[in-house]
Amino acid sequence: MDTAEIRSKDETDTRVLLTVEAAAKQLSIGRTTMYALIKAGHIATVQIGQLRRVPAAALTAYVQQLTNHQTAA
């Protein structure tokens, strides 16, 4: 892993708000799938002016919801 990758990973880990693309990357899914999850209301977002951002906590909540749902089934 080169220093650019390490720096990029560190920056993503400490950010409170992520772009939709960065959030999709965090979940290891595609951009289109991420937009579909947002549209369906599965992942919360915030609007800042014309920018759409995904709170890092929303990703954690979504993964927790998936985990809880799959453990209960």
Coordinates of C-alpha atoms in Angstrom, one line a residue:
M1 CA 0.0 0.0 0.0
D2 CA 1.5 3.3 -1.0
T3 CA 1.4 6.5 1.0
A4 CA -1.4 8.0 -1.2
E5 CA -3.6 5.0 -0.3
I6 CA -2.8 5.3 3.4
R7 CA -3.5 9.0 3.4
S8 CA -6.8 8.5 1.5
K9 CA -7.9 5.8 3.9
D10 CA -7.1 7.9 6.9
E11 CA -9.0 10.9 5.5
T12 CA -12.0 8.7 4.8
D13 CA -12.0 7.2 8.2
T14 CA -12.1 10.5 10.0
R15 CA -14.7 12.3 7.9
V16 CA -18.1 12.8 9.3
L17 CA -19.7 13.3 5.9
L18 CA -18.9 11.4 2.7
T19 CA -19.7 11.9 -0.9
V20 CA -22.1 9.3 -2.3
E21 CA -19.2 7.7 -4.2
A22 CA -17.0 7.5 -1.1
A23 CA -19.9 6.0 0.9
A24 CA -20.4 3.4 -1.8
K25 CA -16.7 2.6 -1.7
Q26 CA -16.8 2.2 2.1
L27 CA -19.6 -0.3 1.6
S28 CA -17.9 -2.0 -1.3
I29 CA -20.9 -1.5 -3.6
G30 CA -21.4 0.4 -6.8
R31 CA -22.5 4.0 -7.1
T32 CA -25.8 3.1 -8.8
T33 CA -26.6 0.7 -5.9
M34 CA -25.8 3.4 -3.4
Y35 CA -28.1 5.8 -5.1
A36 CA -30.9 3.1 -5.1
L37 CA -30.4 2.5 -1.3
I38 CA -30.6 6.3 -0.7
K39 CA -33.7 6.6 -2.9
A40 CA -35.4 3.7 -1.1
G41 CA -34.7 5.4 2.3
H42 CA -32.3 2.7 3.5
I43 CA -29.4 5.2 4.0
A44 CA -29.9 8.7 5.3
T45 CA -28.3 11.7 3.6
V46 CA -28.0 15.4 4.2
Q47 CA -28.1 18.2 1.7
I48 CA -25.6 21.1 1.9
G49 CA -26.6 23.6 -0.7
Q50 CA -26.7 21.5 -3.9
L51 CA -24.4 18.8 -2.5
R52 CA -25.7 15.4 -1.3
R53 CA -23.6 13.9 1.5
V54 CA -23.9 10.7 3.5
P55 CA -23.1 10.8 7.2
A56 CA -20.6 8.2 8.2
A57 CA -23.0 7.2 11.1
A58 CA -25.7 6.4 8.5
L59 CA -23.4 3.8 7.0
T60 CA -22.8 2.2 10.4
A61 CA -26.5 2.3 11.1
Y62 CA -27.3 0.6 7.8
V63 CA -24.8 -2.2 8.3
Q64 CA -26.1 -2.7 11.8
Q65 CA -29.6 -2.9 10.5
L66 CA -28.5 -5.5 7.9
T67 CA -26.7 -7.5 10.6
N68 CA -29.7 -7.4 13.0
H69 CA -32.1 -8.4 10.2
Q70 CA -30.0 -11.3 9.0
T71 CA -29.3 -12.6 12.6
A72 CA -33.0 -12.6 13.4
A73 CA -33.9 -14.5 10.2

